[in-house]
PDB file of C-alpha atoms and ligand atoms in Angstrom:
ATOM      1  CA  UNK B1087     -42.863 -36.264 -55.213  1.00  0.00           C
ATOM      2  CA  UNK B1088     -43.421 -37.484 -58.752  1.00  0.00           C
ATOM      3  CA  UNK B1089     -40.685 -38.944 -60.921  1.00  0.00           C
ATOM      4  CA  UNK B1090     -39.570 -37.001 -63.954  1.00  0.00           C
ATOM      5  CA  UNK B1091     -39.239 -39.157 -67.060  1.00  0.00           C
ATOM      6  CA  UNK B1092     -35.459 -39.567 -67.522  1.00  0.00           C
ATOM      7  CA  UNK B1093     -35.746 -39.232 -71.298  1.00  0.00           C
ATOM      8  CA  UNK B1094     -38.451 -36.578 -71.641  1.00  0.00           C
ATOM      9  CA  UNK B1095     -40.592 -39.227 -73.347  1.00  0.00           C
ATOM     10  CA  UNK B1096     -43.105 -41.773 -72.150  1.00  0.00           C
ATOM     11  CA  UNK B1097     -43.965 -45.445 -72.458  1.00  0.00           C
ATOM     12  CA  UNK B1098     -43.264 -47.563 -75.487  1.00  0.00           C
ATOM     13  CA  UNK B1099     -45.816 -49.836 -77.119  1.00  0.00           C
ATOM     14  CA  UNK B1100     -44.392 -51.535 -80.184  1.00  0.00           C
ATOM     15  CA  UNK B1101     -44.171 -54.821 -82.018  1.00  0.00           C
ATOM     16  CA  UNK B1102     -41.538 -55.946 -79.507  1.00  0.00           C
ATOM     17  CA  UNK B1103     -43.777 -55.434 -76.492  1.00  0.00           C
ATOM     18  CA  UNK B1104     -45.724 -53.203 -74.201  1.00  0.00           C
ATOM     19  CA  UNK B1105     -43.619 -51.041 -71.914  1.00  0.00           C
ATOM     20  CA  UNK B1106     -46.155 -50.726 -69.126  1.00  0.00           C
ATOM     21  CA  UNK B1107     -45.730 -52.128 -65.639  1.00  0.00           C
ATOM     22  CA  UNK B1108     -47.310 -55.579 -65.394  1.00  0.00           C
ATOM     23  CA  UNK B1109     -47.369 -56.181 -69.149  1.00  0.00           C
ATOM     24  CA  UNK B1110     -47.130 -59.883 -70.048  1.00  0.00           C
ATOM     25  CA  UNK B1111     -43.742 -61.146 -71.187  1.00  0.00           C
ATOM     26  CA  UNK B1112     -42.416 -64.536 -72.161  1.00  0.00           C
ATOM     27  CA  UNK B1113     -39.089 -66.026 -73.033  1.00  0.00           C
ATOM     28  CA  UNK B1114     -37.969 -69.377 -74.321  1.00  0.00           C
ATOM     29  CA  UNK B1115     -35.247 -71.133 -72.389  1.00  0.00           C
ATOM     30  CA  UNK B1116     -34.160 -74.724 -73.092  1.00  0.00           C
ATOM     31  CA  UNK B1117     -37.206 -75.148 -75.310  1.00  0.00           C
ATOM     32  CA  UNK B1118     -39.637 -74.134 -72.591  1.00  0.00           C
ATOM     33  CA  UNK B1119     -41.685 -70.963 -72.521  1.00  0.00           C
ATOM     34  CA  UNK B1120     -41.544 -68.932 -69.326  1.00  0.00           C
ATOM     35  CA  UNK B1121     -44.218 -66.353 -68.673  1.00  0.00           C
ATOM     36  CA  UNK B1122     -43.680 -63.407 -66.380  1.00  0.00           C
ATOM     37  CA  UNK B1123     -44.733 -59.793 -66.067  1.00  0.00           C
ATOM     38  CA  UNK B1124     -42.770 -56.638 -66.771  1.00  0.00           C
ATOM     39  CA  UNK B1125     -41.600 -55.209 -63.449  1.00  0.00           C
ATOM     40  CA  UNK B1126     -40.931 -51.642 -64.515  1.00  0.00           C
ATOM     41  CA  UNK B1127     -41.733 -49.142 -67.245  1.00  0.00           C
ATOM     42  CA  UNK B1128     -39.958 -48.650 -70.571  1.00  0.00           C
ATOM     43  CA  UNK B1129     -39.524 -44.996 -71.451  1.00  0.00           C
ATOM     44  CA  UNK B1130     -38.760 -44.241 -75.084  1.00  0.00           C
ATOM     45  CA  UNK B1131     -35.345 -42.671 -75.763  1.00  0.00           C
ATOM     46  CA  UNK B1132     -33.130 -41.646 -78.636  1.00  0.00           C
ATOM     47  CA  UNK B1133     -29.835 -43.555 -78.385  1.00  0.00           C
ATOM     48  CA  UNK B1134     -27.086 -41.078 -77.523  1.00  0.00           C
ATOM     49  CA  UNK B1135     -29.422 -38.632 -75.799  1.00  0.00           C
ATOM     50  CA  UNK B1136     -28.794 -37.300 -72.297  1.00  0.00           C
ATOM     51  CA  UNK B1137     -30.487 -39.168 -69.446  1.00  0.00           C
ATOM     52  CA  UNK B1138     -31.772 -37.099 -66.540  1.00  0.00           C
ATOM     53  CA  UNK B1139     -32.200 -37.820 -62.849  1.00  0.00           C
ATOM     54  CA  UNK B1140     -35.890 -38.564 -62.194  1.00  0.00           C
ATOM     55  CA  UNK B1141     -35.728 -36.987 -58.726  1.00  0.00           C
ATOM     56  CA  UNK B1142     -33.189 -35.538 -56.265  1.00  0.00           C
ATOM     57  CA  UNK B1143     -30.822 -38.290 -55.161  1.00  0.00           C
ATOM     58  CA  UNK B1144     -27.681 -40.126 -56.184  1.00  0.00           C
ATOM     59  CA  UNK B1145     -26.461 -42.989 -58.288  1.00  0.00           C
ATOM     60  CA  UNK B1146     -25.170 -45.434 -55.698  1.00  0.00           C
ATOM     61  CA  UNK B1147     -23.682 -47.915 -58.136  1.00  0.00           C
ATOM     62  CA  UNK B1148     -23.495 -49.093 -61.731  1.00  0.00           C
ATOM     63  CA  UNK B1149     -25.901 -51.939 -62.488  1.00  0.00           C
ATOM     64  CA  UNK B1150     -25.673 -54.511 -65.262  1.00  0.00           C
ATOM     65  CA  UNK B1151     -28.974 -55.862 -66.579  1.00  0.00           C
ATOM     66  CA  UNK B1152     -27.434 -58.663 -68.633  1.00  0.00           C
ATOM     67  CA  UNK B1153     -24.219 -60.565 -68.123  1.00  0.00           C
ATOM     68  CA  UNK B1154     -21.768 -60.513 -70.999  1.00  0.00           C
ATOM     69  CA  UNK B1155     -23.175 -57.448 -72.761  1.00  0.00           C
ATOM     70  CA  UNK B1156     -22.212 -53.802 -72.878  1.00  0.00           C
ATOM     71  CA  UNK B1157     -25.555 -52.703 -71.464  1.00  0.00           C
ATOM     72  CA  UNK B1158     -25.501 -50.902 -68.159  1.00  0.00           C
ATOM     73  CA  UNK B1159     -27.476 -48.624 -65.886  1.00  0.00           C
ATOM     74  CA  UNK B1160     -27.525 -47.664 -62.248  1.00  0.00           C
ATOM     75  CA  UNK B1161     -29.163 -47.939 -58.878  1.00  0.00           C
ATOM     76  CA  UNK B1162     -30.502 -44.485 -58.000  1.00  0.00           C
ATOM     77  CA  UNK B1163     -31.490 -43.563 -54.458  1.00  0.00           C
ATOM     78  CA  UNK B1164     -33.443 -40.619 -53.101  1.00  0.00           C
ATOM     79  CA  UNK B1165     -35.055 -39.880 -49.730  1.00  0.00           C
ATOM     80  CA  UNK B1166     -38.332 -41.576 -50.676  1.00  0.00           C
ATOM     81  CA  UNK B1167     -37.431 -44.182 -53.292  1.00  0.00           C
ATOM     82  CA  UNK B1168     -34.687 -46.385 -54.692  1.00  0.00           C
ATOM     83  CA  UNK B1169     -34.965 -47.312 -58.346  1.00  0.00           C
ATOM     84  CA  UNK B1170     -32.974 -49.128 -61.020  1.00  0.00           C
ATOM     85  CA  UNK B1171     -32.572 -47.754 -64.524  1.00  0.00           C
ATOM     86  CA  UNK B1172     -31.103 -49.733 -67.403  1.00  0.00           C
ATOM     87  CA  UNK B1173     -29.762 -49.225 -70.909  1.00  0.00           C
ATOM     88  CA  UNK B1174     -27.696 -46.108 -70.452  1.00  0.00           C
ATOM     89  CA  UNK B1175     -24.063 -45.314 -69.697  1.00  0.00           C
ATOM     90  CA  UNK B1176     -23.907 -43.558 -66.318  1.00  0.00           C
ATOM     91  CA  UNK B1177     -21.437 -40.718 -65.774  1.00  0.00           C
ATOM     92  CA  UNK B1178     -19.091 -42.603 -63.484  1.00  0.00           C
ATOM     93  CA  UNK B1179     -17.781 -39.467 -61.774  1.00  0.00           C
ATOM     94  CA  UNK B1180     -21.297 -38.896 -60.403  1.00  0.00           C
ATOM     95  CA  UNK B1181     -21.507 -42.237 -58.584  1.00  0.00           C
ATOM     96  CA  UNK B1182     -22.031 -41.464 -54.886  1.00  0.00           C
ATOM     97  CA  UNK B1183     -22.615 -37.752 -55.500  1.00  0.00           C
ATOM     98  CA  UNK B1184     -25.882 -35.908 -54.930  1.00  0.00           C
ATOM     99  CA  UNK B1185     -27.677 -34.702 -58.028  1.00  0.00           C
ATOM    100  CA  UNK B1186     -30.862 -32.730 -58.599  1.00  0.00           C
ATOM    101  CA  UNK B1187     -33.945 -33.839 -60.480  1.00  0.00           C
ATOM    102  CA  UNK B1188     -33.286 -33.142 -64.163  1.00  0.00           C
ATOM    103  CA  UNK B1189     -29.479 -33.200 -63.925  1.00  0.00           C
ATOM    104  CA  UNK B1190     -27.791 -35.203 -66.673  1.00  0.00           C
ATOM    105  CA  UNK B1191     -26.516 -38.505 -65.257  1.00  0.00           C
ATOM    106  CA  UNK B1192     -25.637 -40.440 -68.400  1.00  0.00           C
ATOM    107  CA  UNK B1193     -26.119 -41.197 -72.078  1.00  0.00           C
ATOM    108  CA  UNK B1194     -28.750 -43.529 -73.563  1.00  0.00           C
ATOM    109  CA  UNK B1195     -27.629 -46.812 -75.101  1.00  0.00           C
ATOM    110  CA  UNK B1196     -29.479 -48.599 -77.912  1.00  0.00           C
ATOM    111  CA  UNK B1197     -31.309 -51.604 -76.486  1.00  0.00           C
ATOM    112  CA  UNK B1198     -33.061 -52.202 -79.823  1.00  0.00           C
ATOM    113  CA  UNK B1199     -29.790 -53.734 -81.091  1.00  0.00           C
ATOM    114  CA  UNK B1200     -30.037 -56.582 -78.590  1.00  0.00           C
ATOM    115  CA  UNK B1201     -33.494 -57.413 -79.971  1.00  0.00           C
ATOM    116  CA  UNK B1202     -32.650 -56.817 -83.634  1.00  0.00           C
ATOM    117  CA  UNK B1203     -35.586 -57.450 -85.938  1.00  0.00           C
ATOM    118  CA  UNK B1204     -38.105 -57.772 -83.092  1.00  0.00           C
ATOM    119  CA  UNK B1205     -39.457 -54.241 -83.324  1.00  0.00           C
ATOM    120  CA  UNK B1206     -38.249 -53.028 -79.934  1.00  0.00           C
ATOM    121  CA  UNK B1207     -38.082 -49.220 -79.690  1.00  0.00           C
ATOM    122  CA  UNK B1208     -34.960 -47.864 -77.935  1.00  0.00           C
ATOM    123  CA  UNK B1209     -35.894 -47.160 -74.328  1.00  0.00           C
ATOM    124  CA  UNK B1210     -34.775 -46.798 -70.732  1.00  0.00           C
ATOM    125  CA  UNK B1211     -36.162 -49.419 -68.339  1.00  0.00           C
ATOM    126  CA  UNK B1212     -37.033 -47.945 -64.920  1.00  0.00           C
ATOM    127  CA  UNK B1213     -38.150 -50.088 -61.990  1.00  0.00           C
ATOM    128  CA  UNK B1214     -38.766 -49.308 -58.344  1.00  0.00           C
ATOM    129  CA  UNK B1215     -36.679 -51.312 -55.881  1.00  0.00           C
ATOM    130  CA  UNK B1216     -38.327 -49.805 -52.807  1.00  0.00           C
ATOM    131  CA  UNK B1217     -40.292 -46.717 -51.925  1.00  0.00           C
ATOM    132  CA  UNK B1218     -41.867 -44.912 -49.020  1.00  0.00           C
ATOM    133  CA  UNK B1219     -45.528 -46.046 -49.024  1.00  0.00           C
ATOM    134  CA  UNK B1220     -46.542 -42.453 -48.390  1.00  0.00           C
ATOM    135  CA  UNK B1221     -45.539 -41.718 -51.989  1.00  0.00           C
ATOM    136  CA  UNK B1222     -48.500 -43.838 -53.074  1.00  0.00           C
ATOM    137  CA  UNK B1223     -50.915 -42.908 -50.307  1.00  0.00           C
ATOM    138  CA  UNK B1224     -53.916 -40.795 -51.184  1.00  0.00           C
ATOM    139  CA  UNK B1225     -53.985 -37.487 -49.366  1.00  0.00           C
ATOM    140  CA  UNK B1226     -56.754 -35.581 -47.662  1.00  0.00           C
ATOM    141  CA  UNK B1227     -57.324 -37.829 -44.621  1.00  0.00           C
ATOM    142  CA  UNK B1228     -56.822 -36.782 -41.049  1.00  0.00           C
TER     143      UNK B1228
HETATM  144 ZN1  LIG Y1518     -38.441 -52.919 -69.341  1.00  0.00          ZN
END
C-alpha cells in the first residue's frame, strides 16, 4: 500500500520552510530558540479544494493542531497505518465511517494566513502516528 497525496500535489519548499520529513525547524519561545525537526510532510494545496482519503480507512476523530485557532484536521486509521492530517475541515458526518482511498473527506483550510508574510505555501500536513513495519519492509526475501 502506498498513500495517495490527499491534495493531488506534492511537497512544498518555500521561503517559509521545507516540507520534507526531518527538515530543520526552529521557533522562538520566551526569547529562546528551540530547534526541532519536521515530523511529517507538507503537501501543497489550494485553500477550499477537496481533500481526499490517502488510503482505505476512516477518520476516527477531529484533531486540532493549535489551541485557540480555527485550524483542524483528523486522525485517519486504516488496516496498516494511522496518520494525522492537519489544516483542513473534515466532513463531520464521515467521522467513524469507512471511506475508500480517494474519497473526499474534507475541504482545505489556508494555513498560510497563520504565517502571514513568512512565505508559507498553503498545504496539508500529514504525519504517521503508527504503521505496520511491513509497509516499509523491502520485498523479495524468503
Ligand atoms: Zn508540516
